[in-house]
Amino acid sequence: VMASMAHLQKEKLLEELLGLQEKLAARENDELSLSLQLQGQVETLKEKVLEQAQEISRLRSELGGTDAEKHRDLLAAENERLRQEMKACEGELLELRRQQQAPCRDCSHLQENARLQEQLSQLQREAEETRAKLVELDLEVQQKTNRLAEVELRLKDSLAERAEEEERLSRRLRDSQETIASLKSQPQQIKYIIKTVEVESAKAKQALCETQSRNQYLQEQVGMQRQVLKEMEQQLQSSQKTEAQLRAQIMLYEAELERAHGQMLEEMQAMEEEKNRAIEEAFSRAQVEMKAVHENLAGVRTNLLTLQPALRTLTHDYNSLKRQVRDFPLLLQETLRSARAEISQAIEEVHSTNRELLRKYRRELQLRKKCHNELVRLKGNIRVFGRVRPITKEDGDGPEATNAVTFDTDDDAVLHLLHKGKQVSFELDKVFPPQASQEEVFQEVQALVTSCIDGYNVCIFAYGQTGAGKTYTMEGTAANPGINQRALQLLFSEVRGKAADWDYAITVSAAEIYNESLRDLLGKEPQEKLEIKLCPDGSGQLYVPGLTEFRVQSVEDINKVFEFGHVKRVTECTNLNEHSSRSHALLIITVRGLDRSTGLRTTGKLNLVDLAGSERVGRSGAEGSRLREAQHINKSLSALGDVIYALRSRQGHVPFRNSKLTYLLQDSLSGDSKTLMMVQVSPAEKNTSETLCSLKFAERVRSVELGPVSRKAELASWPSQEQLEGDLPGSAATPGRGHTSHSSGQLSSRSASIRRKLQTSG
Ligand code: ADP
Ligand code: MG
């Protein structure tokens, strides 16, 4: 089966192959016949193109001989003919002249001659005209030939166009042949190409038609040109006529011109003459003027001759001035330099004298300072002020209450006391009269208070009999505060002013010394007796263990502190006035400062002491406790006096330990501490003996002298209260008992107490 199948398939394939071969052969035949057809078509197209080319050449030959050319030829022939005619005429003319030159014998000859001459001139004229015409015709011929050339050019253009067309057609033919050739290779595209060829041959036919129509158009144009030529000839004739007319006119104009020219010449002649005359006149006038100018010139010359010397002197002056001006700056500089030198010298002198003066002044200043310091040293750091209270109601009225104290109007340090009909004068550092206000008193004190800020220790004591105004001066009243409050206020304001650099701490303590025992007025247990002890650090400083210190920062704080202390004192004591007059009240203000920039520390203490009454108890006949009180007061006051005396007289030993008060205030009394004793007195007549005692005390404190006197005084003890009573002013310097300075305080106090005992016992 397989074999038969394979055989069948082979047979089938062979049949298909045969069919295909037949188809191929048929297609080849088709293509051959098509190409033959196309070749035939191309052949016919070529023939057509040839025909067209022949047609074009024929048309060209037709166009060759134009009418214009014929006309030109005709004209040329005419021209030739006329020339020959003219030559013949000239020949005749010559003949006639020769005949004329021959001698004439006959009249008839003459006549004939004239006639002939006439004829000749006529002929000549005719010849002239003809010549002119000939020239014009020549011109016209020239124009025509130009136009003809134009037409020929156009014709050439159209011929070129035709040749282009031919060229184009032949190109297309070549293209079609090429396409046919390509068609042969590409049988499937052949049909299409044949179609396009057919279309293109139709186009060629159309182009032929176009060219024929164009030929037609050109022929028409040639006809038109001929018409134009004819018109132009007519115009030529008319222009010849107008030319003749114009010539006649020109002749006329020329005659006119000649006439005008003659006139003009005449006028010119006249003008020339006039000009000459004018010139002559001007010349004569100018000559006259010239003469005048010459005269002037001569005058000017003479002037010039006189002016020359003046000019010479002027130039001389000018030159000298110029020299001076040139030299002036130099001179000026010179003088300026010398002046400057002088001035600077003067300034230097003034400077040196100034320096000298300054030096002298400084020296003087130093001297003055030294003197001042010496003065201060002489005066000592202890001041004694006196204050007289006014007369009060308590003094009563009558002779006992009269004023016994008077003042010096010129010297505020002097006070006079009328005692038992005798006037005694005292001189202190300053005396405040009764009318002096608290403010005025504080003014004198405030320098001391502020020095406390600088690290000084200050003591202010109020001394005097009871009722003399001690408490008033120190504490004052609510409406009129005393030194205590004012001092604290001042300290606060000063501290505030220095707050930029310094830190300050102000503390306040209040204490009371009664019967030689120290009590804290601000402590919780006021009855407790405090002891004064030496600082364990070995600095020699004293301190009171258990003494309350209040830190105060404002005025309100102070008021609170005072109130507190006051209340304490009031509650503790049955009779405040009595008690206060027998005890010393101390207000201790400590100012500690720290300079923030340098780290420097300062400590200043301000001790404000309201002392116990200084009145002598002896007379009152006190006994028991009153007597002991009096003894204590006496002791402490005389101890204070001893200490101050020893300090002021610069003794080697100062008996601080003789009383609690002096012991407590030791560091505020010694060294460069400052002390003020405010001695209070009553001006009343009845108090004169106590006043006298107080003033004596004051004067003695003050009158302590340095030098030999003080050395002498060193030997003497401070006078006791009893002595004060007995002594009269002026006899204060009476030397006392010969105690050694070492034990003077103790001894004196002992002797005093013995004396007091004696006194009290009668
Ligand atoms: P002391 O404290 O010395 O015993 P005081 O200060 O208590 O004396 O004064 C006694 C009286 O005198 C008080 O009533 C006081 O007001 C008055 N006094 C004292 N000094 C003056 C003075 N300068 N001006 C007005 N009154 C004063
Ligand atoms: Mg008092």
CSV table of C-alpha atoms in Angstrom, one decimal, residues 296-309:
chain,number,residue,atom,x,y,z
A,296,ASN,CA,46.7,162.6,15.0
A,297,LEU,CA,49.4,160.0,14.8
A,298,ALA,CA,52.0,162.7,15.2
A,299,GLY,CA,50.3,163.9,18.4
A,300,VAL,CA,50.1,160.4,19.8
A,301,ARG,CA,53.8,159.9,19.1
A,302,THR,CA,54.7,163.0,21.1
A,303,ASN,CA,52.5,161.7,23.9
A,304,LEU,CA,54.1,158.4,23.8
A,305,LEU,CA,57.5,160.0,24.1
A,306,THR,CA,56.5,161.8,27.3
A,307,LEU,CA,54.8,158.6,28.7
A,308,GLN,CA,57.8,156.4,28.3
A,309,PRO,CA,59.8,157.6,31.4
